[in-house]
GROMACS .gro file of C-alpha atoms in nm:
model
  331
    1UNK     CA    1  -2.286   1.608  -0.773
    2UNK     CA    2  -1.924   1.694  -0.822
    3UNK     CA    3  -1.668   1.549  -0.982
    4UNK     CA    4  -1.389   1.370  -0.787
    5UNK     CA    5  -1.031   1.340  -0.965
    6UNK     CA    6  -0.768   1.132  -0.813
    7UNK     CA    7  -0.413   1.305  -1.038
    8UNK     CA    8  -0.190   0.986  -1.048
    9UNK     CA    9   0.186   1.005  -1.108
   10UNK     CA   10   0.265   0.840  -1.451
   11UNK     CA   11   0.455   0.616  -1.271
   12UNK     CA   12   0.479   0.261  -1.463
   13UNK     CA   13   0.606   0.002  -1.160
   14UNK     CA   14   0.384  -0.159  -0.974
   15UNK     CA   15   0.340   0.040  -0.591
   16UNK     CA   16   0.126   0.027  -0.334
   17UNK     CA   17   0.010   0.425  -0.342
   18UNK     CA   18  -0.090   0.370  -0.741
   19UNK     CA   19  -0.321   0.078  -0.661
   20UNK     CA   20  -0.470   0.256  -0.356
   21UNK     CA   21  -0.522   0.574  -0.602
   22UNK     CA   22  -0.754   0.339  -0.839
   23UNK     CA   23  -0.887   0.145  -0.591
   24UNK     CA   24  -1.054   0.451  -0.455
   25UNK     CA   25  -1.198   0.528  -0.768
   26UNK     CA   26  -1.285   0.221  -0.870
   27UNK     CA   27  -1.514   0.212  -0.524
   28UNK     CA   28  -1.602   0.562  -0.526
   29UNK     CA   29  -1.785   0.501  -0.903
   30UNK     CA   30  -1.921   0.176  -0.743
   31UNK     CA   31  -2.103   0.406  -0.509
   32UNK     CA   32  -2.229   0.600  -0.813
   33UNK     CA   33  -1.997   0.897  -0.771
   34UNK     CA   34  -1.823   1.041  -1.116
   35UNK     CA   35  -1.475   0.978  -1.020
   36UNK     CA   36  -1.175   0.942  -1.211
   37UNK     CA   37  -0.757   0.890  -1.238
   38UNK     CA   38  -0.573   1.215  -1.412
   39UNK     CA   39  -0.275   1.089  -1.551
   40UNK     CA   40  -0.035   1.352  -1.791
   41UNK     CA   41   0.085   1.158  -2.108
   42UNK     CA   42  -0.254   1.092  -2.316
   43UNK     CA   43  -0.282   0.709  -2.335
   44UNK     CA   44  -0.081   0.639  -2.031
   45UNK     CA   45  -0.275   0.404  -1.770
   46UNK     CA   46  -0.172   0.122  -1.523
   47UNK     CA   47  -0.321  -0.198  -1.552
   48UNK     CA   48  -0.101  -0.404  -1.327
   49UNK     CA   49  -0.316  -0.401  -1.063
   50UNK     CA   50  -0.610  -0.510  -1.249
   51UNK     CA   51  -0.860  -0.244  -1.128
   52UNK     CA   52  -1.088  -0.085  -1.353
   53UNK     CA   53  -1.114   0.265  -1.310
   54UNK     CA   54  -1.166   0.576  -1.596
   55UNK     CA   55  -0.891   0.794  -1.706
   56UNK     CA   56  -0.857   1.123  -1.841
   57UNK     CA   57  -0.557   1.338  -1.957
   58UNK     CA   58  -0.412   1.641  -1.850
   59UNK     CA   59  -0.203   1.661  -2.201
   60UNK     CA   60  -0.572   1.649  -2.367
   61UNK     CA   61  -0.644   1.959  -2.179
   62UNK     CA   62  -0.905   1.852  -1.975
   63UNK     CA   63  -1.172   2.130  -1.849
   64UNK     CA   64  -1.222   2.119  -1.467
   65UNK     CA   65  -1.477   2.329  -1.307
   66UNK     CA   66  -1.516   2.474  -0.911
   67UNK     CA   67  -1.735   2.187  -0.851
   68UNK     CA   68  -1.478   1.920  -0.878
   69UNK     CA   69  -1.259   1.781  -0.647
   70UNK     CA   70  -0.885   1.707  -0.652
   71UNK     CA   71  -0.678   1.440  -0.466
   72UNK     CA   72  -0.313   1.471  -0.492
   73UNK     CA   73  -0.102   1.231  -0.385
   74UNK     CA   74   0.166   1.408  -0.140
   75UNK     CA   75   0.439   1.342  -0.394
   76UNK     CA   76   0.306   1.646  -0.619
   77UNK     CA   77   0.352   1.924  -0.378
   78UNK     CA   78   0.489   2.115  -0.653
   79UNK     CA   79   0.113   2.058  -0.851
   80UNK     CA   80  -0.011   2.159  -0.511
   81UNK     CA   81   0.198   2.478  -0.493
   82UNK     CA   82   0.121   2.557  -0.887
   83UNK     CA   83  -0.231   2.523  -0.832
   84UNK     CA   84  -0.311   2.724  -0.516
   85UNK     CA   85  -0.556   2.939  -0.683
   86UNK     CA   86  -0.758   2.667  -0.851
   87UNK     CA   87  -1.114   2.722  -0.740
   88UNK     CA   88  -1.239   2.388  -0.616
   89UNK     CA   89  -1.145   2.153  -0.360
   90UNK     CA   90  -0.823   2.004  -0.289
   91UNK     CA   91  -0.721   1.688  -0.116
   92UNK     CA   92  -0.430   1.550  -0.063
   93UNK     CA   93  -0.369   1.140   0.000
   94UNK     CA   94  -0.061   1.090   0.243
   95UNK     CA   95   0.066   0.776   0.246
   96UNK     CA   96   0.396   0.785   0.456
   97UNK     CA   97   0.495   1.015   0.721
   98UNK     CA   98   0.866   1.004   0.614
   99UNK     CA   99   0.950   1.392   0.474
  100UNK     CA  100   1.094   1.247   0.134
  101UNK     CA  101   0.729   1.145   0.031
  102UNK     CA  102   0.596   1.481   0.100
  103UNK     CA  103   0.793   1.675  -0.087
  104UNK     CA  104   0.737   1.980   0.167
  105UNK     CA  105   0.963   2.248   0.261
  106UNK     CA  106   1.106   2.217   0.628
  107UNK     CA  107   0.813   2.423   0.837
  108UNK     CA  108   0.536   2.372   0.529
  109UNK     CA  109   0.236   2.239   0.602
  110UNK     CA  110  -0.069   2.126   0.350
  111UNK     CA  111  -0.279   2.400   0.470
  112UNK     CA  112  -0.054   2.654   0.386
  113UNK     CA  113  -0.058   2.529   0.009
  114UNK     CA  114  -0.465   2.562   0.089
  115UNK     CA  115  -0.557   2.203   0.080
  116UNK     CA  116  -0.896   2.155   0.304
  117UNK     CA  117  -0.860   1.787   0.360
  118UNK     CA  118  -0.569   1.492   0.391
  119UNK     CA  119  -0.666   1.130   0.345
  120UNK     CA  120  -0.417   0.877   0.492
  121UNK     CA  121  -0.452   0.512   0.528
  122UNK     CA  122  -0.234   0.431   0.866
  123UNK     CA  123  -0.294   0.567   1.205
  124UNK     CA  124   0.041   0.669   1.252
  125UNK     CA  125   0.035   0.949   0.991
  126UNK     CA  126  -0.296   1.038   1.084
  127UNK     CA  127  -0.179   1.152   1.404
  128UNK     CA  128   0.176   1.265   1.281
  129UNK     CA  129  -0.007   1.504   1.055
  130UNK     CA  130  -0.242   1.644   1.338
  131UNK     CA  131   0.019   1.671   1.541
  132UNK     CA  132   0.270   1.822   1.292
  133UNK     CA  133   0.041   2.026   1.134
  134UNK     CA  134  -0.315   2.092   1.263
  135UNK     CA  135  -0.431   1.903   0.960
  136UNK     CA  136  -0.766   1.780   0.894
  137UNK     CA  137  -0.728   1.421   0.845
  138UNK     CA  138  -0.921   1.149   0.756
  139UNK     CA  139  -0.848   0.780   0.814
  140UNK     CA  140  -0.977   0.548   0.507
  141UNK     CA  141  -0.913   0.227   0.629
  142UNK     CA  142  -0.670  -0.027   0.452
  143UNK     CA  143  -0.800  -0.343   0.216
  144UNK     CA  144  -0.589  -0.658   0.145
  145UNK     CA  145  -0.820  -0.827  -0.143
  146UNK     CA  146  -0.864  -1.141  -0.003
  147UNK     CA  147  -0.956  -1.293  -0.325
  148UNK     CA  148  -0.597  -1.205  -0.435
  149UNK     CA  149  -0.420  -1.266  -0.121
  150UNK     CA  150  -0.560  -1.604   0.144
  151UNK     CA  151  -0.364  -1.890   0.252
  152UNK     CA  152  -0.367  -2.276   0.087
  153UNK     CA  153  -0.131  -2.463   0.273
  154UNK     CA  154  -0.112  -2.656  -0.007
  155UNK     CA  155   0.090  -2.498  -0.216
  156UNK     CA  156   0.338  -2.345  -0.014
  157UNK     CA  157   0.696  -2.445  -0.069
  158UNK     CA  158   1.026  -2.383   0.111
  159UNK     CA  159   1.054  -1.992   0.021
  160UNK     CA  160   1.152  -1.678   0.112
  161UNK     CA  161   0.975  -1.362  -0.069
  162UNK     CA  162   1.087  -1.026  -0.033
  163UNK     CA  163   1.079  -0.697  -0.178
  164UNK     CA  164   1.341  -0.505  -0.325
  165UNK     CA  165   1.193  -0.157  -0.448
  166UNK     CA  166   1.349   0.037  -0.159
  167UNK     CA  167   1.585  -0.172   0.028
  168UNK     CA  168   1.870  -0.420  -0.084
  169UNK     CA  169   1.919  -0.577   0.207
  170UNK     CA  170   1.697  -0.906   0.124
  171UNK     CA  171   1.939  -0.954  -0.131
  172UNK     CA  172   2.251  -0.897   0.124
  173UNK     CA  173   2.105  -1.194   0.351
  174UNK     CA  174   2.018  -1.399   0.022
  175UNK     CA  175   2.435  -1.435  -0.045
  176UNK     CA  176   2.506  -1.448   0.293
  177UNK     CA  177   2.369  -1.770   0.391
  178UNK     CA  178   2.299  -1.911   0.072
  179UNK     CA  179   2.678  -1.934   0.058
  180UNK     CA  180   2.675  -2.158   0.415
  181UNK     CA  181   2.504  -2.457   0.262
  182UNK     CA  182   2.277  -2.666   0.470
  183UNK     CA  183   2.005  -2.589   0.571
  184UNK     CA  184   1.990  -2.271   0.435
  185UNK     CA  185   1.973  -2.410   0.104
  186UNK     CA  186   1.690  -2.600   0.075
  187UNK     CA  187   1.516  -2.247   0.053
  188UNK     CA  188   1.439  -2.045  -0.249
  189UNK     CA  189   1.455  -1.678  -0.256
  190UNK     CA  190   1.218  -1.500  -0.423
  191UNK     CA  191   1.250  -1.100  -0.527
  192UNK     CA  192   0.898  -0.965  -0.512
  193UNK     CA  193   0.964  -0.699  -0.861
  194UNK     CA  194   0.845  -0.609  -1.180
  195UNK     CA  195   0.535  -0.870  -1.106
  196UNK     CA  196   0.170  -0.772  -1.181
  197UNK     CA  197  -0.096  -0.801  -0.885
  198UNK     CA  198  -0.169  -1.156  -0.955
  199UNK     CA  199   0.196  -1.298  -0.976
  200UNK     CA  200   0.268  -1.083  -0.671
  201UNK     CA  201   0.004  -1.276  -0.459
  202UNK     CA  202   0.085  -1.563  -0.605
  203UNK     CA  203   0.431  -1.587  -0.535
  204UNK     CA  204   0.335  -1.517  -0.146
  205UNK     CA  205   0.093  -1.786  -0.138
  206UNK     CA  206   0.380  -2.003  -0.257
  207UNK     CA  207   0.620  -1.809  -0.006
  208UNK     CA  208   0.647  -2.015   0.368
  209UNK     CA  209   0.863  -1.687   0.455
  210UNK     CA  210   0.843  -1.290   0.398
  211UNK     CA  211   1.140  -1.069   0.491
  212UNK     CA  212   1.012  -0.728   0.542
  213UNK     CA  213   1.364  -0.520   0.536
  214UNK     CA  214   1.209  -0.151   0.497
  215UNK     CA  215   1.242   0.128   0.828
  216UNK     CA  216   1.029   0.383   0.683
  217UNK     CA  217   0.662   0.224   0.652
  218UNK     CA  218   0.335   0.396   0.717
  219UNK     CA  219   0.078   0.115   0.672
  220UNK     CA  220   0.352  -0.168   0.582
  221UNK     CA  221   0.070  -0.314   0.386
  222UNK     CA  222   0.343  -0.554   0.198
  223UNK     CA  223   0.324  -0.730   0.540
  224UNK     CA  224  -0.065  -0.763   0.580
  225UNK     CA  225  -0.039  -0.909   0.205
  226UNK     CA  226   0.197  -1.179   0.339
  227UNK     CA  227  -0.009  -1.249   0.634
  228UNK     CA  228  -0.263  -1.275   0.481
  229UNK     CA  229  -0.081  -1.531   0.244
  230UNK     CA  230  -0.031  -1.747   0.569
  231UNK     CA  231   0.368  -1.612   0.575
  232UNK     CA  232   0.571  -1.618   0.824
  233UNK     CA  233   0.688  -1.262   0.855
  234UNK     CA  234   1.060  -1.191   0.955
  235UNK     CA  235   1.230  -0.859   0.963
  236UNK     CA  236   1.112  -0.490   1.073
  237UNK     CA  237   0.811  -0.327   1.136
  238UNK     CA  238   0.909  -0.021   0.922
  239UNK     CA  239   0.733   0.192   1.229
  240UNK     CA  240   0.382   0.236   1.085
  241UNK     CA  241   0.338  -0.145   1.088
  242UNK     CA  242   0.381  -0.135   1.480
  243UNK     CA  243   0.018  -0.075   1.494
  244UNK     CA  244  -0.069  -0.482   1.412
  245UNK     CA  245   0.259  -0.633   1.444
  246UNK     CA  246   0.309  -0.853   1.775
  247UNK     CA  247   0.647  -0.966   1.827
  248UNK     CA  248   0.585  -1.189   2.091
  249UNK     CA  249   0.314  -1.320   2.369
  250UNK     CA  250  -0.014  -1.524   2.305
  251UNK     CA  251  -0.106  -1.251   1.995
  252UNK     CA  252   0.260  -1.290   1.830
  253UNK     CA  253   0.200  -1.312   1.461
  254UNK     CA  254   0.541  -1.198   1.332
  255UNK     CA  255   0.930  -1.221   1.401
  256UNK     CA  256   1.011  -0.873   1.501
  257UNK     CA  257   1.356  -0.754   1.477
  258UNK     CA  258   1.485  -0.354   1.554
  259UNK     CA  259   1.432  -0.154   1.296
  260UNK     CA  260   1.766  -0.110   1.106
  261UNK     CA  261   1.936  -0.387   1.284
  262UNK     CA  262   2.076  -0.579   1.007
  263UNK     CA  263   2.324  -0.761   1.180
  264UNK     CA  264   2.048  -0.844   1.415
  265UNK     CA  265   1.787  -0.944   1.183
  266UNK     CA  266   2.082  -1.193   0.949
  267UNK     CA  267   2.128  -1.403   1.326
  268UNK     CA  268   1.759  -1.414   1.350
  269UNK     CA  269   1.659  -1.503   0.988
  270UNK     CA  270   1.905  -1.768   1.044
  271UNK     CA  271   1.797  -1.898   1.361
  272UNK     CA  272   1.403  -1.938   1.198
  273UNK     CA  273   1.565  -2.076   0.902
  274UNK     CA  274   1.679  -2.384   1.100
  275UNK     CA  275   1.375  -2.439   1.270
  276UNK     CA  276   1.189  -2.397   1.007
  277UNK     CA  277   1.375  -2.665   0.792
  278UNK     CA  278   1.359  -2.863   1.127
  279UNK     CA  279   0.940  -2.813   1.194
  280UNK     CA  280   0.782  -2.589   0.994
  281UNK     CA  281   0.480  -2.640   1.250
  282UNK     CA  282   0.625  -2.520   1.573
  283UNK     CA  283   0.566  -2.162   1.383
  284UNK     CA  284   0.200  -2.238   1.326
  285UNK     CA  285   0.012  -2.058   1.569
  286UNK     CA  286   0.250  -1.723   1.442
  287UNK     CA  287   0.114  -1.774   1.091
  288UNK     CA  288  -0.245  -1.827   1.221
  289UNK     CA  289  -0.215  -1.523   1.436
  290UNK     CA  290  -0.105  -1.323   1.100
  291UNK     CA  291  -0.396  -1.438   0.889
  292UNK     CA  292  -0.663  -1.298   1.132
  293UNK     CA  293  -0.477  -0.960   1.192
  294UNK     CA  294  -0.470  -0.976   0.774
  295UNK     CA  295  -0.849  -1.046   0.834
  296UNK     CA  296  -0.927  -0.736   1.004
  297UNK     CA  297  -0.799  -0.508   0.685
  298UNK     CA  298  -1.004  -0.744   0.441
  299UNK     CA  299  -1.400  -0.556   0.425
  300UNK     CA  300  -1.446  -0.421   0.127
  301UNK     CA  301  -1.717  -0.230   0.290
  302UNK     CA  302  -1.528  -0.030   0.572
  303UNK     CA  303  -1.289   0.117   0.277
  304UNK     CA  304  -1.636   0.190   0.082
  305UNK     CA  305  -1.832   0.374   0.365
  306UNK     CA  306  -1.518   0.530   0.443
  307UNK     CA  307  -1.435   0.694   0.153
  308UNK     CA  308  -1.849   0.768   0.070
  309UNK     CA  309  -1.888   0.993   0.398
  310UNK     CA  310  -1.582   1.171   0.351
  311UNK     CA  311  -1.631   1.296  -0.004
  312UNK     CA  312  -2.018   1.277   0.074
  313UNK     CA  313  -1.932   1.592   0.322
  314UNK     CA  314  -1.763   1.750   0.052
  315UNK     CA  315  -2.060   1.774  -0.208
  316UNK     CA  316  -2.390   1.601  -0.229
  317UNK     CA  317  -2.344   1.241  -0.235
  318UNK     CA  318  -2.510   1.013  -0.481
  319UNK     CA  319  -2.870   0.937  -0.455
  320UNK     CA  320  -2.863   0.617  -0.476
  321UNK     CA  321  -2.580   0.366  -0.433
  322UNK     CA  322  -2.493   0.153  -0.714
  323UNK     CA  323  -2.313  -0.135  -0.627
  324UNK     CA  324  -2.101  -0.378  -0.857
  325UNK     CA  325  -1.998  -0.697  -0.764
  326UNK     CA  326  -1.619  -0.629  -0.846
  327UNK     CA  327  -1.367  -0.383  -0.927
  328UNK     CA  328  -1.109  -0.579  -1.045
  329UNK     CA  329  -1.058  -0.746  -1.404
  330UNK     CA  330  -1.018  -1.097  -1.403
  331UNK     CA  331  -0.773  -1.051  -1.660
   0.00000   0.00000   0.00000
């Protein structure tokens, strides 16, 4: 059976790509494959997230063999380029389709730096990338824990989450009407940084409001964690989360506001903010729609027998299937 090594930036903040790249190898060695993460620094590895998953070193000079297989996440196209001769497989894991995540040269494609297979996670750059490229790509569906991330009505407060990794605008709309008094501030705003997996969730479950602000999303998977949460999303779909978010209609489970709008999207948040503090229930049947579309990205399974027949096509796949009941550490 081969080997399966998923290289991982040694990138300390908590993201979205890092936990996806030991999630997959924490269910890929559930499955009874020998996967692991390749990090550079010896001793570097991310426990944020709270997944369990093995780690070895490229600074210990690790031996890899043509039997192995390597998934690179699309921000080392230089590793890509540098290792074009390497004898085994190559995947890569694309996450966005925006061209500053690739790292690509205008015209380049992943075949041409001889990778076999792309992984991505969102329809939309699944078919961006056959249609850009001819690429071979796989879709490995999307999972929101929902151990991590449910609703309980009970302890949600008057607050607004949002992130702030890429996009400062959360923090624009935070002065803005925080300034104007009533009702505005009977909210709290809370920045969704520096926290570990379990005081990220928590802080949405706690959260009555999420304020997606990003335009360049693939999966926008910040969303499905807030739905799932029993949020009221408000803001932009980032493009990629077009796919599940309903801006209006019987379906509606979000607030949907043009993509870049800002102007736009401070009159709206303002306008929800009122009726919120007014009757937080006439919004009800938004949040309920928004924890069943978070439902549909919550089976464990789907991501697991995903992920087993692609790399099953790429080497024998393990004999039997060992199961454990959980990936992630309690702690």
């Amino acid at each position: 059976m081969s080997r399966i090594f998923y290289f991982c930036p040694d990138f300390p903040q908590p993201s979205g790509g890092v936990k996806t790249l030991y999630r997959h190898v924490a269910r890929l060695r559930q499955m009874g494959f020998d996967a692991f993460i390749v990090h550079q620094r010896s001793g570097f590895q991310l426990r944020w997230h709270g997944i369990d998953a093995p780690v070895v070193y490229l600074e210990e000079r690790h031996q890899f063999t043509p039997q192995d297989v390597w998934v690179l996440p699309e921000v080392m196209a230089d590793f890509a380029r540098q290792t074009q001769h390497f004898p085994g497989q190559r995947v890569v894991l694309v996450l966005s389709w925006a061209p500053a995540y690739s790292r690509l040269q205008p015209g380049e494609t992943w075949p041409d730096l001889g990778v076999s297979n792309v992984l991505a996670k969102s329809p939309l750059v699944r078919d961006w990338l056959r249609w850009s490229m001819d690429a071979a790509v796989t879709l490995i569906p999307e999972f929101v824990d929902p151990a991590r991330y449910f609703c309980d009505s009970v302890q949600k407060q008057p607050q607004i989450s949002y992130m702030t990794r890429k996009d400062s605008s959360g923090e624009l709309l935070r002065g803005i009407l925080t300034r104007r008094g009533a009702p505005f501030d009977a909210f709290t705003w809370q920045p969704l940084r520096e926290l570990d997996e379990a005081a990220y969730a928590a802080q949405l479950r706690q959260s009555a409001i999420f304020l997606p602000t990003t335009m360049q999303e693939a999966m926008h998977v910040s969303v499905l964690d807030a739905m799932a949460c029993g949020c009221l999303v408000v803001g932009y779909s980032g493009i990629g989360g077009a796919d599940y978010m309903i801006g209006e209609g019987d379906g509606q489970n979000s607030i949907l506001v043009e993509n870049g709008n800002l102007p736009a999207l401070g009159r709206r948040l303002a306008e929800v903010l009122t009726a919120y503090y007014a009757d937080p229930q006439q919004f009800a049947h938004i949040v309920q729609n928004g924890i069943k579309t978070a439902q549909q990205f919550q089976d464990a399974q789907a991501e697991m027998a995903a992920l087993r027949a692609f790399f099953g096509r790429l080497g024998p796949a393990p004999a039997v299937e060992v199961v454990q009941p959980n990936i992630f550490n309690p702690k």
